[in-house]
PDB file of C-alpha atoms in Angstrom:
ATOM      1  CA  MET A   1     157.987  37.366  90.693  1.00 45.00           C
ATOM      2  CA  ARG A   2     161.141  38.917  89.264  1.00 45.00           C
ATOM      3  CA  ARG A   3     160.231  37.555  85.808  1.00 45.00           C
ATOM      4  CA  SER A   4     156.780  39.157  86.023  1.00 45.00           C
ATOM      5  CA  ILE A   5     158.278  42.511  86.983  1.00 40.00           C
ATOM      6  CA  LYS A   6     160.761  42.311  84.089  1.00 42.00           C
ATOM      7  CA  ILE A   7     157.961  41.561  81.604  1.00 40.00           C
ATOM      8  CA  LEU A   8     155.903  44.451  82.989  1.00 40.00           C
ATOM      9  CA  LEU A   9     158.829  46.851  82.634  1.00 40.00           C
ATOM     10  CA  LEU A  10     159.429  45.730  79.058  1.00 41.00           C
ATOM     11  CA  TRP A  11     155.738  46.202  78.266  1.00 42.00           C
ATOM     12  CA  LEU A  12     155.658  49.678  79.803  1.00 43.00           C
ATOM     13  CA  GLY A  13     158.842  50.607  77.948  1.00 45.00           C
ATOM     14  CA  GLY A  14     157.287  49.493  74.699  1.00 44.00           C
ATOM     15  CA  LEU A  15     154.220  51.630  75.337  1.00 42.00           C
ATOM     16  CA  LEU A  16     156.392  54.683  75.941  1.00 43.00           C
ATOM     17  CA  LEU A  17     158.457  54.071  72.818  1.00 43.00           C
ATOM     18  CA  ALA A  18     155.359  53.525  70.703  1.00 41.00           C
ATOM     19  CA  ALA A  19     153.141  56.240  72.191  1.00 41.00           C
ATOM     20  CA  PRO A  20     151.614  58.711  69.698  1.00 40.00           C
ATOM     21  CA  GLY A  21     153.432  62.020  69.559  1.00 43.00           C
ATOM     22  CA  TRP A  22     156.748  60.480  70.639  1.00 55.00           C
ATOM     23  CA  ALA A  23     159.214  60.619  67.763  1.00 80.00           C
ATOM     24  CA  ALA A  24     160.983  57.337  67.236  1.00 94.00           C
ATOM     25  CA  PRO A  25     164.712  57.523  68.025  1.00 97.00           C
ATOM     26  CA  PRO A  26     166.884  56.810  64.954  1.00 98.00           C
ATOM     27  CA  LEU A  27     168.772  54.129  66.912  1.00 98.00           C
ATOM     28  CA  VAL A  28     167.371  51.609  69.376  1.00 98.00           C
ATOM     29  CA  SER A  29     169.198  49.181  71.644  1.00 97.00           C
ATOM     30  CA  PRO A  30     168.373  45.472  71.820  1.00 98.00           C
ATOM     31  CA  ALA A  31     166.504  46.049  75.104  1.00 98.00           C
ATOM     32  CA  GLU A  32     164.422  48.812  73.536  1.00 97.00           C
ATOM     33  CA  LEU A  33     163.533  46.641  70.534  1.00 98.00           C
ATOM     34  CA  GLN A  34     162.571  43.803  72.862  1.00 97.00           C
ATOM     35  CA  ALA A  35     160.264  46.206  74.699  1.00 97.00           C
ATOM     36  CA  LEU A  36     158.627  47.187  71.440  1.00 97.00           C
ATOM     37  CA  ARG A  37     158.170  43.509  70.572  1.00 96.00           C
ATOM     38  CA  ALA A  38     156.606  42.829  73.952  1.00 93.00           C
ATOM     39  CA  ALA A  39     154.140  45.651  73.337  1.00 93.00           C
ATOM     40  CA  GLY A  40     153.298  44.303  69.865  1.00 91.00           C
ATOM     41  CA  GLN A  41     153.912  47.719  68.360  1.00 88.00           C
ATOM     42  CA  VAL A  42     156.701  47.198  65.834  1.00 97.00           C
ATOM     43  CA  ARG A  43     157.466  45.846  62.378  1.00 98.00           C
ATOM     44  CA  ILE A  44     161.007  44.434  62.292  1.00 98.00           C
ATOM     45  CA  ILE A  45     162.710  44.351  58.880  1.00 98.00           C
ATOM     46  CA  ASP A  46     165.786  42.207  58.296  1.00 98.00           C
ATOM     47  CA  THR A  47     168.005  43.587  55.490  1.00 98.00           C
ATOM     48  CA  ARG A  48     170.376  40.585  55.365  1.00 98.00           C
ATOM     49  CA  GLU A  49     170.517  38.005  52.588  1.00 97.00           C
ATOM     50  CA  GLU A  50     167.757  35.392  52.545  1.00 97.00           C
ATOM     51  CA  ALA A  51     170.137  32.555  53.478  1.00 98.00           C
ATOM     52  CA  ALA A  52     171.337  34.384  56.588  1.00 98.00           C
ATOM     53  CA  TYR A  53     167.752  35.241  57.539  1.00 98.00           C
ATOM     54  CA  ALA A  54     166.732  31.586  57.168  1.00 98.00           C
ATOM     55  CA  LEU A  55     169.401  30.486  59.649  1.00 98.00           C
ATOM     56  CA  GLN A  56     168.340  32.860  62.412  1.00 98.00           C
ATOM     57  CA  HIS A  57     166.811  36.287  62.921  1.00 98.00           C
ATOM     58  CA  VAL A  58     165.042  38.422  65.468  1.00 98.00           C
ATOM     59  CA  PRO A  59     161.670  36.750  66.124  1.00 98.00           C
ATOM     60  CA  ASP A  60     158.830  38.250  64.053  1.00 97.00           C
ATOM     61  CA  ALA A  61     161.288  39.970  61.671  1.00 98.00           C
ATOM     62  CA  VAL A  62     160.335  39.924  57.991  1.00 98.00           C
ATOM     63  CA  SER A  63     162.968  39.512  55.305  1.00 98.00           C
ATOM     64  CA  ALA A  64     163.796  42.291  52.835  1.00 98.00           C
ATOM     65  CA  PRO A  65     167.332  41.656  51.493  1.00 98.00           C
ATOM     66  CA  TYR A  66     169.525  44.648  50.725  1.00 98.00           C
ATOM     67  CA  GLY A  67     169.381  44.059  46.981  1.00 97.00           C
ATOM     68  CA  ARG A  68     165.693  44.952  46.968  1.00 97.00           C
ATOM     69  CA  TRP A  69     166.553  48.496  48.090  1.00 98.00           C
ATOM     70  CA  ARG A  70     169.080  49.013  45.278  1.00 97.00           C
ATOM     71  CA  GLY A  71     169.403  49.463  41.534  1.00 96.00           C
ATOM     72  CA  PRO A  72     170.833  47.049  38.923  1.00 96.00           C
ATOM     73  CA  ALA A  73     174.386  45.664  39.078  1.00 94.00           C
ATOM     74  CA  THR A  74     175.485  48.084  36.361  1.00 95.00           C
ATOM     75  CA  ASN A  75     174.490  51.066  38.533  1.00 96.00           C
ATOM     76  CA  PRO A  76     173.568  49.657  41.958  1.00 97.00           C
ATOM     77  CA  GLY A  77     173.220  52.986  43.739  1.00 97.00           C
ATOM     78  CA  LEU A  78     170.164  54.026  41.748  1.00 97.00           C
ATOM     79  CA  VAL A  79     166.838  54.204  43.565  1.00 98.00           C
ATOM     80  CA  PRO A  80     164.515  51.431  42.345  1.00 98.00           C
ATOM     81  CA  PRO A  81     161.424  52.584  40.422  1.00 97.00           C
ATOM     82  CA  LEU A  82     158.516  53.650  42.621  1.00 98.00           C
ATOM     83  CA  PRO A  83     156.283  50.693  41.562  1.00 98.00           C
ATOM     84  CA  GLU A  84     158.996  48.278  42.786  1.00 98.00           C
ATOM     85  CA  LEU A  85     159.365  50.116  46.086  1.00 98.00           C
ATOM     86  CA  THR A  86     155.592  50.256  46.482  1.00 98.00           C
ATOM     87  CA  ALA A  87     155.336  46.496  46.030  1.00 98.00           C
ATOM     88  CA  LEU A  88     158.149  46.040  48.565  1.00 98.00           C
ATOM     89  CA  VAL A  89     156.661  48.193  51.328  1.00 98.00           C
ATOM     90  CA  GLN A  90     153.217  46.702  50.808  1.00 98.00           C
ATOM     91  CA  SER A  91     154.636  43.179  51.134  1.00 98.00           C
ATOM     92  CA  LEU A  92     156.268  44.260  54.410  1.00 98.00           C
ATOM     93  CA  GLY A  93     152.966  45.571  55.729  1.00 98.00           C
ATOM     94  CA  LEU A  94     154.270  49.110  56.050  1.00 98.00           C
ATOM     95  CA  THR A  95     152.350  52.364  56.353  1.00 97.00           C
ATOM     96  CA  PRO A  96     153.592  55.848  57.255  1.00 97.00           C
ATOM     97  CA  GLU A  97     152.514  55.338  60.886  1.00 96.00           C
ATOM     98  CA  GLN A  98     153.876  51.813  61.340  1.00 97.00           C
ATOM     99  CA  ARG A  99     156.645  51.685  63.957  1.00 98.00           C
ATOM    100  CA  THR A 100     159.540  50.123  62.042  1.00 98.00           C
ATOM    101  CA  VAL A 101     162.999  48.888  63.075  1.00 98.00           C
ATOM    102  CA  LEU A 102     165.676  47.767  60.623  1.00 98.00           C
ATOM    103  CA  VAL A 103     168.095  44.970  61.507  1.00 98.00           C
ATOM    104  CA  TYR A 104     171.451  44.181  59.891  1.00 98.00           C
ATOM    105  CA  THR A 105     174.067  41.562  60.850  1.00 97.00           C
ATOM    106  CA  GLY A 106     176.321  43.774  62.982  1.00 97.00           C
ATOM    107  CA  THR A 107     179.759  42.810  61.696  1.00 95.00           C
ATOM    108  CA  ASP A 108     181.261  46.171  60.683  1.00 95.00           C
ATOM    109  CA  SER A 109     180.578  49.698  59.458  1.00 95.00           C
ATOM    110  CA  SER A 110     179.941  48.599  55.870  1.00 95.00           C
ATOM    111  CA  ASP A 111     177.335  46.166  57.149  1.00 95.00           C
ATOM    112  CA  PHE A 112     175.594  48.990  59.042  1.00 97.00           C
ATOM    113  CA  ALA A 113     175.266  50.870  55.741  1.00 98.00           C
ATOM    114  CA  THR A 114     172.760  48.310  54.449  1.00 98.00           C
ATOM    115  CA  ALA A 115     170.330  49.382  57.157  1.00 98.00           C
ATOM    116  CA  ALA A 116     171.187  53.058  56.682  1.00 98.00           C
ATOM    117  CA  ARG A 117     170.387  52.907  52.963  1.00 98.00           C
ATOM    118  CA  ALA A 118     167.084  51.112  53.628  1.00 98.00           C
ATOM    119  CA  TYR A 119     166.307  53.725  56.322  1.00 98.00           C
ATOM    120  CA  TRP A 120     166.973  56.586  53.856  1.00 98.00           C
ATOM    121  CA  THR A 121     164.679  54.936  51.315  1.00 98.00           C
ATOM    122  CA  LEU A 122     161.848  54.353  53.775  1.00 98.00           C
ATOM    123  CA  LYS A 123     162.081  57.871  55.176  1.00 98.00           C
ATOM    124  CA  SER A 124     161.969  59.248  51.632  1.00 98.00           C
ATOM    125  CA  LEU A 125     158.866  57.157  50.985  1.00 98.00           C
ATOM    126  CA  GLY A 126     157.155  58.587  54.070  1.00 98.00           C
ATOM    127  CA  VAL A 127     157.693  56.164  56.985  1.00 98.00           C
ATOM    128  CA  ARG A 128     157.763  58.426  60.042  1.00 96.00           C
ATOM    129  CA  GLU A 129     158.417  56.088  63.000  1.00 97.00           C
ATOM    130  CA  LEU A 130     161.696  54.544  61.904  1.00 98.00           C
ATOM    131  CA  SER A 131     164.806  53.196  63.687  1.00 98.00           C
ATOM    132  CA  ILE A 132     167.864  50.991  63.235  1.00 98.00           C
ATOM    133  CA  LEU A 133     168.906  48.361  65.788  1.00 98.00           C
ATOM    134  CA  ASN A 134     172.321  49.613  66.922  1.00 96.00           C
ATOM    135  CA  GLY A 135     174.787  46.742  66.670  1.00 96.00           C
ATOM    136  CA  GLY A 136     172.414  44.632  64.602  1.00 97.00           C
ATOM    137  CA  LEU A 137     171.644  40.964  65.166  1.00 98.00           C
ATOM    138  CA  ASN A 138     175.035  40.405  66.774  1.00 97.00           C
ATOM    139  CA  ALA A 139     174.192  42.903  69.523  1.00 97.00           C
ATOM    140  CA  TRP A 140     170.767  41.297  69.918  1.00 98.00           C
ATOM    141  CA  ARG A 141     172.327  37.874  70.470  1.00 98.00           C
ATOM    142  CA  ALA A 142     175.036  39.289  72.749  1.00 97.00           C
ATOM    143  CA  ALA A 143     172.238  40.656  74.952  1.00 97.00           C
ATOM    144  CA  GLY A 144     170.968  37.106  75.408  1.00 98.00           C
ATOM    145  CA  LEU A 145     167.747  37.734  73.503  1.00 98.00           C
ATOM    146  CA  PRO A 146     165.984  34.983  71.541  1.00 97.00           C
ATOM    147  CA  VAL A 147     166.399  34.237  67.842  1.00 98.00           C
ATOM    148  CA  SER A 148     164.205  32.310  65.452  1.00 98.00           C
ATOM    149  CA  ASN A 149     164.560  30.363  62.213  1.00 98.00           C
ATOM    150  CA  GLN A 150     160.860  30.508  61.419  1.00 97.00           C
ATOM    151  CA  PRO A 151     160.024  32.923  58.581  1.00 97.00           C
ATOM    152  CA  ALA A 152     157.576  35.684  59.416  1.00 97.00           C
ATOM    153  CA  VAL A 153     155.039  37.193  57.032  1.00 96.00           C
ATOM    154  CA  ALA A 154     153.511  40.617  57.532  1.00 97.00           C
ATOM    155  CA  PRO A 155     149.882  41.372  56.678  1.00 96.00           C
ATOM    156  CA  ARG A 156     149.981  43.135  53.331  1.00 97.00           C
ATOM    157  CA  SER A 157     149.261  46.865  53.323  1.00 98.00           C
ATOM    158  CA  ALA A 158     147.582  48.988  50.660  1.00 98.00           C
ATOM    159  CA  TRP A 159     149.900  51.971  51.123  1.00 98.00           C
ATOM    160  CA  GLN A 160     150.693  53.979  47.983  1.00 98.00           C
ATOM    161  CA  PRO A 161     153.847  55.928  48.905  1.00 98.00           C
ATOM    162  CA  ARG A 162     155.267  58.951  47.150  1.00 98.00           C
ATOM    163  CA  PHE A 163     159.010  59.516  47.021  1.00 98.00           C
ATOM    164  CA  ASN A 164     160.050  62.760  48.749  1.00 98.00           C
ATOM    165  CA  PRO A 165     163.241  64.130  47.085  1.00 97.00           C
ATOM    166  CA  GLN A 166     164.119  66.281  50.116  1.00 97.00           C
ATOM    167  CA  TRP A 167     167.115  64.087  51.003  1.00 98.00           C
ATOM    168  CA  LEU A 168     168.053  63.176  47.422  1.00 98.00           C
ATOM    169  CA  ALA A 169     170.765  64.733  45.252  1.00 98.00           C
ATOM    170  CA  THR A 170     170.657  63.846  41.561  1.00 98.00           C
ATOM    171  CA  ARG A 171     173.548  63.894  39.126  1.00 98.00           C
ATOM    172  CA  SER A 172     172.345  67.149  37.561  1.00 97.00           C
ATOM    173  CA  GLU A 173     171.934  68.786  40.974  1.00 97.00           C
ATOM    174  CA  VAL A 174     175.434  67.756  42.038  1.00 97.00           C
ATOM    175  CA  ARG A 175     176.812  69.123  38.788  1.00 97.00           C
ATOM    176  CA  GLN A 176     175.197  72.497  39.491  1.00 95.00           C
ATOM    177  CA  LEU A 177     176.715  72.544  42.985  1.00 95.00           C
ATOM    178  CA  LEU A 178     180.293  72.065  41.811  1.00 94.00           C
ATOM    179  CA  GLY A 179     182.404  75.056  42.716  1.00 86.00           C
ATOM    180  CA  ASN A 180     179.561  77.393  43.683  1.00 88.00           C
ATOM    181  CA  GLY A 181     180.269  77.334  47.439  1.00 87.00           C
ATOM    182  CA  GLN A 182     176.690  76.427  48.331  1.00 90.00           C
ATOM    183  CA  ALA A 183     177.429  72.855  49.319  1.00 95.00           C
ATOM    184  CA  VAL A 184     180.085  70.615  50.831  1.00 97.00           C
ATOM    185  CA  LEU A 185     180.572  67.349  48.962  1.00 98.00           C
ATOM    186  CA  VAL A 186     181.600  64.559  51.331  1.00 98.00           C
ATOM    187  CA  ASP A 187     183.246  61.441  49.901  1.00 98.00           C
ATOM    188  CA  SER A 188     182.474  58.691  52.427  1.00 98.00           C
ATOM    189  CA  ARG A 189     184.807  56.078  50.923  1.00 98.00           C
ATOM    190  CA  PRO A 190     188.152  54.792  52.215  1.00 98.00           C
ATOM    191  CA  ALA A 191     191.062  57.016  51.167  1.00 97.00           C
ATOM    192  CA  PRO A 192     192.360  54.830  48.292  1.00 97.00           C
ATOM    193  CA  PHE A 193     189.078  55.344  46.423  1.00 97.00           C
ATOM    194  CA  PHE A 194     189.172  59.103  47.046  1.00 98.00           C
ATOM    195  CA  GLN A 195     192.794  59.233  45.892  1.00 97.00           C
ATOM    196  CA  GLY A 196     192.013  57.389  42.661  1.00 96.00           C
ATOM    197  CA  LYS A 197     194.253  54.445  43.515  1.00 95.00           C
ATOM    198  CA  VAL A 198     191.387  51.951  43.339  1.00 95.00           C
ATOM    199  CA  GLY A 199     187.927  52.038  41.826  1.00 95.00           C
ATOM    200  CA  HIS A 200     184.663  50.149  41.682  1.00 96.00           C
ATOM    201  CA  ASP A 201     184.309  47.679  38.808  1.00 94.00           C
ATOM    202  CA  ALA A 202     181.103  49.351  37.613  1.00 95.00           C
ATOM    203  CA  ALA A 203     182.660  52.844  37.578  1.00 96.00           C
ATOM    204  CA  LYS A 204     184.110  54.152  34.321  1.00 95.00           C
ATOM    205  CA  ALA A 205     186.552  56.436  36.106  1.00 94.00           C
ATOM    206  CA  ARG A 206     188.544  56.585  39.321  1.00 96.00           C
ATOM    207  CA  GLY A 207     188.951  59.546  41.638  1.00 97.00           C
ATOM    208  CA  THR A 208     186.427  61.787  43.304  1.00 98.00           C
ATOM    209  CA  LEU A 209     184.162  64.772  42.677  1.00 98.00           C
ATOM    210  CA  PRO A 210     185.958  68.106  42.290  1.00 97.00           C
ATOM    211  CA  GLY A 211     186.279  69.912  45.624  1.00 96.00           C
ATOM    212  CA  ALA A 212     185.082  66.920  47.666  1.00 97.00           C
ATOM    213  CA  VAL A 213     186.232  66.298  51.235  1.00 97.00           C
ATOM    214  CA  ASN A 214     187.179  62.746  52.187  1.00 98.00           C
ATOM    215  CA  LEU A 215     185.586  61.459  55.391  1.00 97.00           C
ATOM    216  CA  ASP A 216     185.587  57.672  55.624  1.00 97.00           C
ATOM    217  CA  SER A 217     182.278  56.583  57.179  1.00 97.00           C
ATOM    218  CA  ASP A 218     184.173  53.923  59.156  1.00 96.00           C
ATOM    219  CA  LEU A 219     185.351  56.723  61.469  1.00 97.00           C
ATOM    220  CA  TYR A 220     181.850  56.951  62.946  1.00 97.00           C
ATOM    221  CA  PHE A 221     182.139  53.525  64.543  1.00 96.00           C
ATOM    222  CA  GLU A 222     183.882  51.985  67.485  1.00 89.00           C
ATOM    223  CA  LEU A 223     187.061  50.349  66.221  1.00 88.00           C
ATOM    224  CA  GLY A 224     186.307  47.087  64.425  1.00 85.00           C
ATOM    225  CA  SER A 225     182.601  47.114  65.294  1.00 89.00           C
ATOM    226  CA  ALA A 226     179.200  47.964  63.855  1.00 93.00           C
ATOM    227  CA  VAL A 227     178.218  50.104  66.855  1.00 93.00           C
ATOM    228  CA  LEU A 228     178.172  53.866  66.329  1.00 96.00           C
ATOM    229  CA  LEU A 229     180.149  56.219  68.557  1.00 96.00           C
ATOM    230  CA  ASP A 230     178.477  58.483  71.103  1.00 96.00           C
ATOM    231  CA  LYS A 231     176.932  61.699  69.803  1.00 97.00           C
ATOM    232  CA  ALA A 232     179.801  63.977  70.841  1.00 97.00           C
ATOM    233  CA  SER A 233     182.329  61.768  69.045  1.00 97.00           C
ATOM    234  CA  LEU A 234     180.114  61.593  65.955  1.00 98.00           C
ATOM    235  CA  ALA A 235     179.914  65.387  65.880  1.00 97.00           C
ATOM    236  CA  ALA A 236     183.684  65.691  66.178  1.00 97.00           C
ATOM    237  CA  GLU A 237     184.202  63.373  63.212  1.00 97.00           C
ATOM    238  CA  ALA A 238     181.530  65.112  61.122  1.00 97.00           C
ATOM    239  CA  ASP A 239     183.104  68.511  61.811  1.00 96.00           C
ATOM    240  CA  ALA A 240     186.123  67.428  59.752  1.00 95.00           C
ATOM    241  CA  ALA A 241     184.082  68.276  56.638  1.00 95.00           C
ATOM    242  CA  HIS A 242     184.064  71.966  57.753  1.00 94.00           C
ATOM    243  CA  ALA A 243     180.482  72.562  56.652  1.00 93.00           C
ATOM    244  CA  ALA A 244     179.200  75.993  57.618  1.00 90.00           C
ATOM    245  CA  PRO A 245     175.922  76.222  59.580  1.00 86.00           C
ATOM    246  CA  GLY A 246     173.030  75.869  57.149  1.00 82.00           C
ATOM    247  CA  GLN A 247     175.267  74.834  54.264  1.00 92.00           C
ATOM    248  CA  THR A 248     174.051  71.892  52.191  1.00 96.00           C
ATOM    249  CA  VAL A 249     176.028  68.678  52.646  1.00 98.00           C
ATOM    250  CA  VAL A 250     175.926  66.049  49.888  1.00 98.00           C
ATOM    251  CA  THR A 251     177.283  62.624  50.779  1.00 98.00           C
ATOM    252  CA  PHE A 252     178.434  60.160  48.122  1.00 98.00           C
ATOM    253  CA  CYS A 253     180.627  57.072  47.710  1.00 98.00           C
ATOM    254  CA  ASN A 254     180.700  54.447  44.964  1.00 98.00           C
ATOM    255  CA  ALA A 255     177.023  53.551  44.959  1.00 98.00           C
ATOM    256  CA  GLY A 256     175.201  55.275  47.821  1.00 98.00           C
ATOM    257  CA  HIS A 257     176.202  52.636  50.378  1.00 98.00           C
ATOM    258  CA  TRP A 258     178.866  54.011  52.761  1.00 98.00           C
ATOM    259  CA  SER A 259     177.487  57.499  52.147  1.00 98.00           C
ATOM    260  CA  ALA A 260     174.083  56.404  53.457  1.00 98.00           C
ATOM    261  CA  THR A 261     175.752  56.017  56.850  1.00 98.00           C
ATOM    262  CA  ASP A 262     177.197  59.538  56.612  1.00 98.00           C
ATOM    263  CA  TRP A 263     173.745  60.863  55.693  1.00 98.00           C
ATOM    264  CA  PHE A 264     172.179  58.966  58.613  1.00 98.00           C
ATOM    265  CA  VAL A 265     174.700  60.283  61.152  1.00 98.00           C
ATOM    266  CA  ARG A 266     174.394  63.887  60.015  1.00 98.00           C
ATOM    267  CA  SER A 267     170.672  64.053  59.326  1.00 98.00           C
ATOM    268  CA  GLU A 268     169.205  61.716  61.915  1.00 98.00           C
ATOM    269  CA  LEU A 269     171.649  61.657  64.831  1.00 98.00           C
ATOM    270  CA  LEU A 270     173.221  65.132  64.639  1.00 97.00           C
ATOM    271  CA  GLY A 271     170.107  66.894  63.344  1.00 95.00           C
ATOM    272  CA  GLU A 272     171.725  68.703  60.416  1.00 95.00           C
ATOM    273  CA  LYS A 273     168.936  70.129  58.259  1.00 92.00           C
ATOM    274  CA  ASN A 274     170.367  70.239  54.743  1.00 94.00           C
ATOM    275  CA  VAL A 275     171.912  66.827  54.203  1.00 98.00           C
ATOM    276  CA  LYS A 276     171.388  64.971  50.941  1.00 98.00           C
ATOM    277  CA  LEU A 277     172.502  61.598  49.621  1.00 98.00           C
ATOM    278  CA  TYR A 278     173.689  61.212  46.042  1.00 98.00           C
ATOM    279  CA  PRO A 279     172.631  57.552  45.695  1.00 98.00           C
ATOM    280  CA  GLY A 280     174.182  56.907  42.299  1.00 98.00           C
ATOM    281  CA  SER A 281     177.488  58.384  43.494  1.00 98.00           C
ATOM    282  CA  ILE A 282     180.719  57.866  41.518  1.00 98.00           C
ATOM    283  CA  ILE A 283     179.380  54.962  39.459  1.00 98.00           C
ATOM    284  CA  ASP A 284     176.457  57.065  38.231  1.00 98.00           C
ATOM    285  CA  TRP A 285     178.659  60.149  37.787  1.00 98.00           C
ATOM    286  CA  SER A 286     181.205  58.250  35.691  1.00 97.00           C
ATOM    287  CA  GLN A 287     178.499  56.720  33.484  1.00 97.00           C
ATOM    288  CA  ALA A 288     177.066  60.051  32.353  1.00 97.00           C
ATOM    289  CA  PRO A 289     176.645  60.291  28.538  1.00 95.00           C
ATOM    290  CA  GLU A 290     179.013  63.252  28.479  1.00 92.00           C
ATOM    291  CA  PRO A 291     182.294  63.119  30.443  1.00 91.00           C
ATOM    292  CA  LEU A 292     181.959  64.902  33.778  1.00 96.00           C
ATOM    293  CA  PRO A 293     184.886  66.419  35.704  1.00 96.00           C
ATOM    294  CA  MET A 294     186.772  64.282  38.205  1.00 97.00           C
ATOM    295  CA  ALA A 295     189.467  65.076  40.750  1.00 97.00           C
ATOM    296  CA  ASN A 296     192.356  62.775  41.658  1.00 96.00           C
ATOM    297  CA  GLU A 297     191.824  60.920  38.407  1.00 92.00           C
ATOM    298  CA  PRO A 298     194.928  58.861  37.550  1.00 90.00           C
ATOM    299  CA  PRO A 299     196.957  59.683  34.415  1.00 76.00           C
ATOM    300  CA  ARG A 300     195.765  58.134  31.171  1.00 59.00           C
ATOM    301  CA  LEU A 301     198.590  55.580  31.115  1.00 47.00           C
ATOM    302  CA  ASP A 302     197.711  54.409  34.614  1.00 56.00           C
ATOM    303  CA  LYS A 303     194.078  54.145  33.593  1.00 52.00           C
ATOM    304  CA  LEU A 304     195.029  52.018  30.587  1.00 54.00           C
ATOM    305  CA  ARG A 305     197.115  49.728  32.772  1.00 53.00           C
ATOM    306  CA  HIS A 306     194.240  49.381  35.205  1.00 52.00           C
ATOM    307  CA  MET A 307     191.795  48.554  32.395  1.00 53.00           C
ATOM    308  CA  LEU A 308     194.155  45.919  30.968  1.00 56.00           C
ATOM    309  CA  ALA A 309     194.734  44.381  34.388  1.00 55.00           C
ATOM    310  CA  THR A 310     190.996  44.267  35.051  1.00 52.00           C
ATOM    311  CA  TRP A 311     190.309  42.720  31.640  1.00 54.00           C
ATOM    312  CA  ALA A 312     193.007  40.101  32.179  1.00 56.00           C
ATOM    313  CA  GLN A 313     191.681  39.237  35.619  1.00 55.00           C
ATOM    314  CA  ARG A 314     188.194  38.707  34.240  1.00 56.00           C
ATOM    315  CA  ASN A 315     189.011  36.925  30.998  1.00 64.00           C
ATOM    316  CA  LEU A 316     192.286  35.028  31.312  1.00 61.00           C
ATOM    317  CA  THR A 317     192.606  31.777  33.162  1.00 51.00           C
ATOM    318  CA  PHE A 318     196.056  30.394  33.778  1.00 44.00           C
ATOM    319  CA  LYS A 319     196.332  26.685  34.316  1.00 43.00           C
ATOM    320  CA  THR A 320     199.307  25.157  36.016  1.00 37.00           C
ATOM    321  CA  PRO A 321     200.857  22.225  34.134  1.00 36.00           C
TER     322      PRO A 321
END
């Protein structure tokens, strides 16, 4: 009897979550996702690597590894060409109306960013009923919910999406915003990147964008977890950027990864209207044909030492006698 009541409640909850006219919440709990599954009203997308997906995943989830949402290794933050994204969403059986939930592992804040970047991409393509499983697969398992090792395949869709640039900042747009007071540039990386002490291997320069504010996206999470803070705490952390009401906020990092989380928190959870992601971020900025200004860039001698150390690490092998 109790089991029947529990199933009924899950089914009713799924109907409410999936009902037309009800906007999908940006985050769902494991119980809410289970209700959607019970109602048969959701497409679950797993953004983890194929090997991890093969071991276990949320039942009925289809695999779409993070690399498929990204650019090449030389500039990984770039948005893939529209034909590639079209083939991806069609293989996942997606349409603008399809209720969709993204699942990541749930190990830490950087892990959450894989789902946030996929969310930003799908929203830009036109998916309207979109959520992320808060806490990822780890939270799902901690709730005692079932897992599967059987691959799922979605019925292919014929959707032809168009990319909406509303939440996109390009290199040229960011360049125009420098110093004009119309936007706040938020560097979502850990402080050593912002300070120019370390850099990404694919970046041709270290430091940050001129005038940027450093706000590590890790601050949005409970300590050592992949679960986001409550809304009031998120707002308090976001306020550290000192963006004026209505002012454009552009988030960036090394390659549009950590900054996707910052975009998600501000745009989707806090409801800020003018939030954009610069997906190419510092790697793209530093690879411009003409040198673009940087702040916190280390002195030339330090740069040379860093380049030599990097070259040595990649090319020299020391063998012990």
